[in-house]
Tab-separated table of C-alpha atoms in Angstrom:
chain	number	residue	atom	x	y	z
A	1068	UNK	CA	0.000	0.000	0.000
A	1069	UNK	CA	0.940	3.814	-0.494
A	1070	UNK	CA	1.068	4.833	3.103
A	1071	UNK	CA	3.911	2.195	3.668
A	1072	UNK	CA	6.116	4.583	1.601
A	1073	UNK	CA	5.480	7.572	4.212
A	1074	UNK	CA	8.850	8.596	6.469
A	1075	UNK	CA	7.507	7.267	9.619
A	1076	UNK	CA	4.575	5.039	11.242
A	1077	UNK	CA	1.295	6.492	10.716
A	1078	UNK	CA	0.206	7.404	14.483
A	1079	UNK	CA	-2.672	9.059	15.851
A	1080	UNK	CA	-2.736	10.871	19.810
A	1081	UNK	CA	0.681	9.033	19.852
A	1082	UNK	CA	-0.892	4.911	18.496
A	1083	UNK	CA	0.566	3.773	16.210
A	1084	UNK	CA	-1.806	2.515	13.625
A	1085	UNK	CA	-2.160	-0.511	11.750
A	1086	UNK	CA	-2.085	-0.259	8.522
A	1087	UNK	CA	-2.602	-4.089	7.304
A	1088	UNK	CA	-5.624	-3.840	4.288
A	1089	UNK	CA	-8.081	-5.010	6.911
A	1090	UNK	CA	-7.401	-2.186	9.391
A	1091	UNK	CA	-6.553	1.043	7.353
A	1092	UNK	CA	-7.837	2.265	3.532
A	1093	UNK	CA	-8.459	5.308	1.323
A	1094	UNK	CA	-10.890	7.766	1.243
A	1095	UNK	CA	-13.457	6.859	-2.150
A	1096	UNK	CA	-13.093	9.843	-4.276
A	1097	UNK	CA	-16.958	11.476	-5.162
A	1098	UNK	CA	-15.776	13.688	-7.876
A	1099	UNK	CA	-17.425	10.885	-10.266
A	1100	UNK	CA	-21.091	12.146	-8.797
A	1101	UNK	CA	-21.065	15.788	-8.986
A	1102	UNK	CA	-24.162	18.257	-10.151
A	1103	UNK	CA	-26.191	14.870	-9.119
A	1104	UNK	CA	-27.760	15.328	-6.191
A	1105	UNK	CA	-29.594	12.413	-5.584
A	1106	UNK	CA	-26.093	10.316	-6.807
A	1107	UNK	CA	-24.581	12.734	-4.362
A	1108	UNK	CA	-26.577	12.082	-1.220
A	1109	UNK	CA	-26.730	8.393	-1.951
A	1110	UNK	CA	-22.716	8.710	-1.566
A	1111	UNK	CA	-23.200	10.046	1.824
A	1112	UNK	CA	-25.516	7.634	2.894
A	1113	UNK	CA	-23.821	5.067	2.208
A	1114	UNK	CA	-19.913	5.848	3.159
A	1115	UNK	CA	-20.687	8.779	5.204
A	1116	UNK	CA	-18.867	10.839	3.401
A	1117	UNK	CA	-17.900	12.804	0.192
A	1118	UNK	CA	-13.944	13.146	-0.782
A	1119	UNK	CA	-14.057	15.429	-3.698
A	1120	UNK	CA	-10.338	15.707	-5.504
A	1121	UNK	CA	-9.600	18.897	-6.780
A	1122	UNK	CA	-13.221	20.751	-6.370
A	1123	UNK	CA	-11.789	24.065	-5.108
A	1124	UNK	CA	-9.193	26.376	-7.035
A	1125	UNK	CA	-5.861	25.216	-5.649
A	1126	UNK	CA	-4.456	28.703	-6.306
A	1127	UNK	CA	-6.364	30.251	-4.147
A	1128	UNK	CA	-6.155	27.647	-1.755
A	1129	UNK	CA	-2.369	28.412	-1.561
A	1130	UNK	CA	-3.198	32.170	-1.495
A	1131	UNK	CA	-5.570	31.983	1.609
A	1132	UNK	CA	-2.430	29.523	2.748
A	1133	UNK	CA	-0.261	32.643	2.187
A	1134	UNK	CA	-2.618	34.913	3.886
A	1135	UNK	CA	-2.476	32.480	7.002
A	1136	UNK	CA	0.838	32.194	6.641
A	1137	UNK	CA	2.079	35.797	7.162
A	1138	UNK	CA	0.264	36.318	10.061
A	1139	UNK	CA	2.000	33.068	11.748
A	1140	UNK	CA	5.588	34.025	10.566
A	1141	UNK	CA	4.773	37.877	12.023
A	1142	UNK	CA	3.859	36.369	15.272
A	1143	UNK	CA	7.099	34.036	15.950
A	1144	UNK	CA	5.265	31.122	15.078
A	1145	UNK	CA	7.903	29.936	12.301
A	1146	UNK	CA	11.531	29.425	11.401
A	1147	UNK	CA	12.379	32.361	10.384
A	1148	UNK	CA	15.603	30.745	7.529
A	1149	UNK	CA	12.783	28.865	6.084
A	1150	UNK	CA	9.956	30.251	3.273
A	1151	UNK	CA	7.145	31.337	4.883
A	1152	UNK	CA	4.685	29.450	2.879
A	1153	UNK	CA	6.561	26.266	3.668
A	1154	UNK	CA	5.339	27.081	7.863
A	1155	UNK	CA	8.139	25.692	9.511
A	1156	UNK	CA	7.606	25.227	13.052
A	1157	UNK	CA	9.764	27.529	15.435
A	1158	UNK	CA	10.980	24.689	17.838
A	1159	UNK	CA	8.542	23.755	20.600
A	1160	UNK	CA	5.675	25.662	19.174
A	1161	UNK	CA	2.621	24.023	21.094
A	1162	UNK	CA	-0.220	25.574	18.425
A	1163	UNK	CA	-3.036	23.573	17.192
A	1164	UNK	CA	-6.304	25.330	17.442
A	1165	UNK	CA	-6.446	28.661	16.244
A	1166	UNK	CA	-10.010	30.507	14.661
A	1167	UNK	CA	-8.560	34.247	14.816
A	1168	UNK	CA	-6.769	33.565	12.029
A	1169	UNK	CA	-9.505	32.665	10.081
A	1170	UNK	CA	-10.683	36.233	10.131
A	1171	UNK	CA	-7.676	38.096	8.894
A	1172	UNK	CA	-7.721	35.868	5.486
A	1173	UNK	CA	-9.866	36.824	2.951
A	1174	UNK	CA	-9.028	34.419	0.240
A	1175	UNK	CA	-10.618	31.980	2.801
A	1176	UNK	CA	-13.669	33.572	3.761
A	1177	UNK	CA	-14.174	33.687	-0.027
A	1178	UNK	CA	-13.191	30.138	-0.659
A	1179	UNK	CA	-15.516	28.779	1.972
A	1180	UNK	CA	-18.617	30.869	1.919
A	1181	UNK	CA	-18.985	31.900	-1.771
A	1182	UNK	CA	-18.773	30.056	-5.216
A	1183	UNK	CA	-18.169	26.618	-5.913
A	1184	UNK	CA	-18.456	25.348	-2.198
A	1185	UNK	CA	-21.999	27.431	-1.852
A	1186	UNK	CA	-22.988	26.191	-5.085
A	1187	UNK	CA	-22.441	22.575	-4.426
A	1188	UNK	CA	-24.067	22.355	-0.829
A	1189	UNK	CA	-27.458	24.262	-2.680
A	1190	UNK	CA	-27.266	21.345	-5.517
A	1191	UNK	CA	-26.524	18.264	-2.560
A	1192	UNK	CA	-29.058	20.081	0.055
A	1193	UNK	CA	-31.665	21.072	-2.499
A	1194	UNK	CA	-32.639	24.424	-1.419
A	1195	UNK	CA	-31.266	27.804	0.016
A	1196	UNK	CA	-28.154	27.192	2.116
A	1197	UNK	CA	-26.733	28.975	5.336
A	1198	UNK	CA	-23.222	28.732	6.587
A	1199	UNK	CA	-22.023	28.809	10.168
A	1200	UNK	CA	-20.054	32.240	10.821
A	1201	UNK	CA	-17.557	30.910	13.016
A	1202	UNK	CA	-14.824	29.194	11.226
A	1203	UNK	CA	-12.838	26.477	12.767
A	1204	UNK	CA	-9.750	26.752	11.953
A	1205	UNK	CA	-6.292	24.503	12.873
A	1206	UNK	CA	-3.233	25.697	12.882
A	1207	UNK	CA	-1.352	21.941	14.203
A	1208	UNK	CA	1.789	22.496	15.107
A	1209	UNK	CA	4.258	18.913	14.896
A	1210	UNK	CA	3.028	16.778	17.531
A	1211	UNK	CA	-0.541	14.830	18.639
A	1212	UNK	CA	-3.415	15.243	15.981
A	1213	UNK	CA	-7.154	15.420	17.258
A	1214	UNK	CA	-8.784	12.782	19.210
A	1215	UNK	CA	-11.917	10.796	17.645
A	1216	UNK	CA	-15.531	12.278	17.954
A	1217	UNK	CA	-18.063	13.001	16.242
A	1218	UNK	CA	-19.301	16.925	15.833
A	1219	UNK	CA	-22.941	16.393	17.140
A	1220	UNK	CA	-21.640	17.144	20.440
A	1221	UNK	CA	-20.429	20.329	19.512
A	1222	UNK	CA	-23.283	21.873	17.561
A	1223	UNK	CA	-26.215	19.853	17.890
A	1224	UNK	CA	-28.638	22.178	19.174
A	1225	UNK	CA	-29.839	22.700	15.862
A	1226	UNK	CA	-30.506	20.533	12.901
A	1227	UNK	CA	-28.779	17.275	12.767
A	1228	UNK	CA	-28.668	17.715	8.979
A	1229	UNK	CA	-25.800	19.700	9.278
A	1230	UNK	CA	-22.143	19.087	7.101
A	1231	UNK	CA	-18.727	19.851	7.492
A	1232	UNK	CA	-16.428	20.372	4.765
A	1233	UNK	CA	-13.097	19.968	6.084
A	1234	UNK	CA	-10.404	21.568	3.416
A	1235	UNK	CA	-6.858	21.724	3.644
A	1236	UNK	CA	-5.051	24.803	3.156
A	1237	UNK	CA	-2.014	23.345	0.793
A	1238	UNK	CA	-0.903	19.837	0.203
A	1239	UNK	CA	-1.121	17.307	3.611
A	1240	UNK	CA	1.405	14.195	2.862
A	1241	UNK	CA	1.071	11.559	5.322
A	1242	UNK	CA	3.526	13.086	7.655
A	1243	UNK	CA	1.783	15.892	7.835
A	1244	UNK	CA	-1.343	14.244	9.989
A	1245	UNK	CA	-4.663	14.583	7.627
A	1246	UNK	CA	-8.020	14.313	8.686
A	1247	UNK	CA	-9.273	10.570	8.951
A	1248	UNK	CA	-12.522	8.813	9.396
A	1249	UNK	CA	-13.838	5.627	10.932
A	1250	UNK	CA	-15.474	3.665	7.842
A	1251	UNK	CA	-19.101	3.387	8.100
A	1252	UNK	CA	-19.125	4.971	11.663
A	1253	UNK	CA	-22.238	6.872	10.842
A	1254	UNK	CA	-24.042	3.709	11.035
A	1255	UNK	CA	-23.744	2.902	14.595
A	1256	UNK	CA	-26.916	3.295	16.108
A	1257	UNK	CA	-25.308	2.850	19.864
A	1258	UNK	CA	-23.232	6.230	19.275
A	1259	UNK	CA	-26.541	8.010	18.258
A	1260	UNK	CA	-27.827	6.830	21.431
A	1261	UNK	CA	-25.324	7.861	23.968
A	1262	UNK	CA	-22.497	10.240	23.009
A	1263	UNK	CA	-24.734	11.561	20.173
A	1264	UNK	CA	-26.937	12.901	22.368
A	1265	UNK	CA	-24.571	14.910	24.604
A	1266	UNK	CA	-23.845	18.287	24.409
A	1267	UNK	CA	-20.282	19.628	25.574
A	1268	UNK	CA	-22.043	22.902	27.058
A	1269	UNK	CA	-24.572	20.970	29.173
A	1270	UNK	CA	-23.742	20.376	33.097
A	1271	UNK	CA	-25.233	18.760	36.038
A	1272	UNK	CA	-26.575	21.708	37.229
A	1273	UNK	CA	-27.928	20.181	40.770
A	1274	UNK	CA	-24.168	18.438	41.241
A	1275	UNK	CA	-21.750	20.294	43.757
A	1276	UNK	CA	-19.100	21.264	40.574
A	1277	UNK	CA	-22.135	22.936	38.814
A	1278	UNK	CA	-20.954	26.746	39.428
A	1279	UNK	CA	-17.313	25.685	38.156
A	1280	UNK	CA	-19.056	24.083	34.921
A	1281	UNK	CA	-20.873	27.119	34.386
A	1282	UNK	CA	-17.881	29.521	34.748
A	1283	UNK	CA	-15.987	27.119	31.984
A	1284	UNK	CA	-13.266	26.265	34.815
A	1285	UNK	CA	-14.209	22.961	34.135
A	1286	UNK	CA	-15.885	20.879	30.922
A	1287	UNK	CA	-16.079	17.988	28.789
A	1288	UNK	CA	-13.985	18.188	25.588
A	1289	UNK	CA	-15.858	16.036	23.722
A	1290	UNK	CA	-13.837	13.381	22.886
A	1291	UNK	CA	-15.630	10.056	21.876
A	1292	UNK	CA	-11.732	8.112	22.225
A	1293	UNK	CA	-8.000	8.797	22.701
A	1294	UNK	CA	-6.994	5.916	21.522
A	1295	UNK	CA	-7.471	5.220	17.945
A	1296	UNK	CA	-6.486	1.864	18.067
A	1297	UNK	CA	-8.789	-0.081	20.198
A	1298	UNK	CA	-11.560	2.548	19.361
A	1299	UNK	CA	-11.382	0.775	15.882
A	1300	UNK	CA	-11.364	-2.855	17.468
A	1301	UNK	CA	-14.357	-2.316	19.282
A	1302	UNK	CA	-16.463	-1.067	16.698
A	1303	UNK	CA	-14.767	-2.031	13.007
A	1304	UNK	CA	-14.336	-0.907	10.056
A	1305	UNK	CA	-11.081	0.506	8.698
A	1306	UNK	CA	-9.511	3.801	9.261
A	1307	UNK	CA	-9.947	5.729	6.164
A	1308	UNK	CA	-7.272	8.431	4.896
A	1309	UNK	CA	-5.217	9.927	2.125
A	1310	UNK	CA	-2.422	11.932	1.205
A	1311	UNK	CA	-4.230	15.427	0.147
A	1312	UNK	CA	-3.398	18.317	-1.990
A	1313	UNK	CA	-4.489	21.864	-2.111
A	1314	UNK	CA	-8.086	22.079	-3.725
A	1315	UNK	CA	-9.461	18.728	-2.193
A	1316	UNK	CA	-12.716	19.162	-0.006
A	1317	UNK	CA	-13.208	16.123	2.706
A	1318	UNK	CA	-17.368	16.931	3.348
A	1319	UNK	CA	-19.120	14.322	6.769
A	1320	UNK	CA	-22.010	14.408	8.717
A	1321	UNK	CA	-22.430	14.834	12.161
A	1322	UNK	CA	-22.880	11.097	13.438
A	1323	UNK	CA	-19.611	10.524	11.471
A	1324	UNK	CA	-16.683	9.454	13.504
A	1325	UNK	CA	-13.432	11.088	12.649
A	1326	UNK	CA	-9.562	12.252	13.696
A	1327	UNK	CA	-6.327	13.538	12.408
A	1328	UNK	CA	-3.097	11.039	12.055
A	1329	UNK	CA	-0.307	13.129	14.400
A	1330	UNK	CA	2.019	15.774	12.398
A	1331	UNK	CA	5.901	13.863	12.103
A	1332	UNK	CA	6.607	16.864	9.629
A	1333	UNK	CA	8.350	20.059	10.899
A	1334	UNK	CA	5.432	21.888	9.771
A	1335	UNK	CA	2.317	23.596	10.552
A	1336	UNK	CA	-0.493	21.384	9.047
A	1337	UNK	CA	-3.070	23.937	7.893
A	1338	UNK	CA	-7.031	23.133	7.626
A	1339	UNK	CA	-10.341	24.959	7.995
A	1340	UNK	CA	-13.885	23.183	9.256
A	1341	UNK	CA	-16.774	25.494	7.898
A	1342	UNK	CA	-20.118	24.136	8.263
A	1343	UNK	CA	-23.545	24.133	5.978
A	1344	UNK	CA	-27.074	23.636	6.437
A	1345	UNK	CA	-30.000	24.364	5.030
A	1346	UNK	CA	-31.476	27.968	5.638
A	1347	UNK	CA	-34.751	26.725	6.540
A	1348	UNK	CA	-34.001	23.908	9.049
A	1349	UNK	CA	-32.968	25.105	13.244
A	1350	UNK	CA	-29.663	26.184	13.372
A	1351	UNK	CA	-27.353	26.280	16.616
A	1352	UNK	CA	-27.122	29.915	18.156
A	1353	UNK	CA	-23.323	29.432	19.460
A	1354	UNK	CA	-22.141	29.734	15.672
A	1355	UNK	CA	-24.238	32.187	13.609
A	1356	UNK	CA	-23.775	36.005	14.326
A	1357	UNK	CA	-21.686	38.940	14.102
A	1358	UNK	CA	-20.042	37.631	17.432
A	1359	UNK	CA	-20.493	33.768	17.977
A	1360	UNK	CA	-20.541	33.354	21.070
A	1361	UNK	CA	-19.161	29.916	20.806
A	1362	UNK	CA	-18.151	27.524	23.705
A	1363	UNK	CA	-18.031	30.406	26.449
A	1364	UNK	CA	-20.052	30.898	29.158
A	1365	UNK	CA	-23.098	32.100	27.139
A	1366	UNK	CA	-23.365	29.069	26.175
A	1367	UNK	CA	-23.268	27.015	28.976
A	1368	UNK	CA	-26.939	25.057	29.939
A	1369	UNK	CA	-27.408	23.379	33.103
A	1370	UNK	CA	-29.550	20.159	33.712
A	1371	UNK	CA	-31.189	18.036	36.389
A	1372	UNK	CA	-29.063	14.735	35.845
């Protein structure tokens, strides 16, 4: 297999993963379906998600890159002998998560929220779409990727017909730590039932640690597994991955279980999360506004457990 030529082991939150046939596979490419909506949703039925090669303009992929980019090299965040587009990590950078930056690039905002990626979530969600304002975006410095869960937890007080297109901003070889995703994981009726129905702003508001809930000193990061490895063993299927380049779009529902292999390059690994909905359905008030107000303590909700 192709991932046996990468540098080093393909590891995720520090596992190293195995990558026999039976355990570890490639993303099915969707570009064959596109303008056909009902080919389109049948696709995410079935695998739970769309890979679409090459759907977004990879020139301005590496512009909103460059945008991004400039901001991290005028902030210390890179080697400063190196090009800046290349984001070489400035030894023992500890960055992963980082949305301001998502604001200060333009390309991106453009990329994500007009055009071709509008466009195509009208034609596969048959009527007018809304966005989420807020954009997610990861700046992961070499090191641990992101733990397994699925997004329901993190903005399900709206619809549940909700998508994330996960895009990454220049080209993400194996070393870099992609984005991977738990094959047919959105079929597992026990997750819906339990962690899908949690909420990582919800507390025990009649337990003794309620006020420290409430005042975000504590919380729940949602994480469904940190361990890759015997997450897959108990409930199957293959991990599911590729090496990607800039202009791919990797889109997933909410019930979908995914995580990010770790970063063994000396770069910054690069990627936004926007998410899409229709207009008409509920959407979740911590993401839409001038000012999300996001996981803070507006949005906390307490409960009688």
């Amino acid at each position: 297999m192709l991932i046996r030529q990468a540098k080093t082991a393909l590891s995720s939150l520090g596992y190293e993963l195995d990558c026999r046939e039976e355990a570890f596979g490639y993303l099915r490419d969707s570009s064959d379906v596109l303008g056909q909506p009902e080919q389109l949703r049948r696709r995410m039925q079935q695998d739970g998600y769309l890979y679409l090669k090459a759907f977004l303009n990879s020139q301005e992929v590496w512009q909103a890159r460059q945008e991004i980019a400039a901001c991290l090299a005028a902030e210390g965040s890179l080697e400063l002998d190196s090009p800046v587009l290349d984001c070489i990590a400035k030894p023992g950078l500890n960055i992963h998560f980082r949305p301001d930056l998502a604001s200060r690039s333009s390309t991106l905002k453009t990329l994500l929220y007009s055009g071709r990626m509008m466009e195509f979530f009208g034609i596969f969600l048959g009527g007018q779409v809304r966005h989420y304002d807020y954009t997610w975006l990861r700046a992961v410095a070499p090191g641990k990727g992101t733990y397994a869960h699925c997004d329901i937890v993190y903005m399900g007080r709206g619809t549940d017909k909700l998508y994330t297109a996960w895009t990454p901003l220049g080209d993400i070889p194996w070393e870099s730590g992609g984005l991977m995703i738990l094959e047919n994981s959105h079929h597992l009726e026990t997750i819906k039932n339990t962690y899908g129905c949690k909420d990582v702003d919800r507390y025990c508001a009649n337990r003794k640690t309620a006020p420290l809930y409430a005042s975000n000193q504590k919380g729940w990061d949602g994480a469904l597994s940190k361990n890759p490895v015997s997450l897959r063993c108990k409930y199957g299927g293959r991990w599911l991955s590729s090496e990607f380049e800039a202009g791919d779009v990797l889109i997933f529902g909410m019930f979908t279980i995914h995580a990010s292999l770790d970063n063994h390059s000396p770069s910054i690994r690069l990627s936004s999360d926007s998410r899409y909905q229709l207009a008409s359905e509920p959407v979740d008030e911590r993401w839409v506004g001038s000012n999300p107000i996001g996981h803070s303590t507006a949005a906390k909700q307490g409960q009688i457990c």
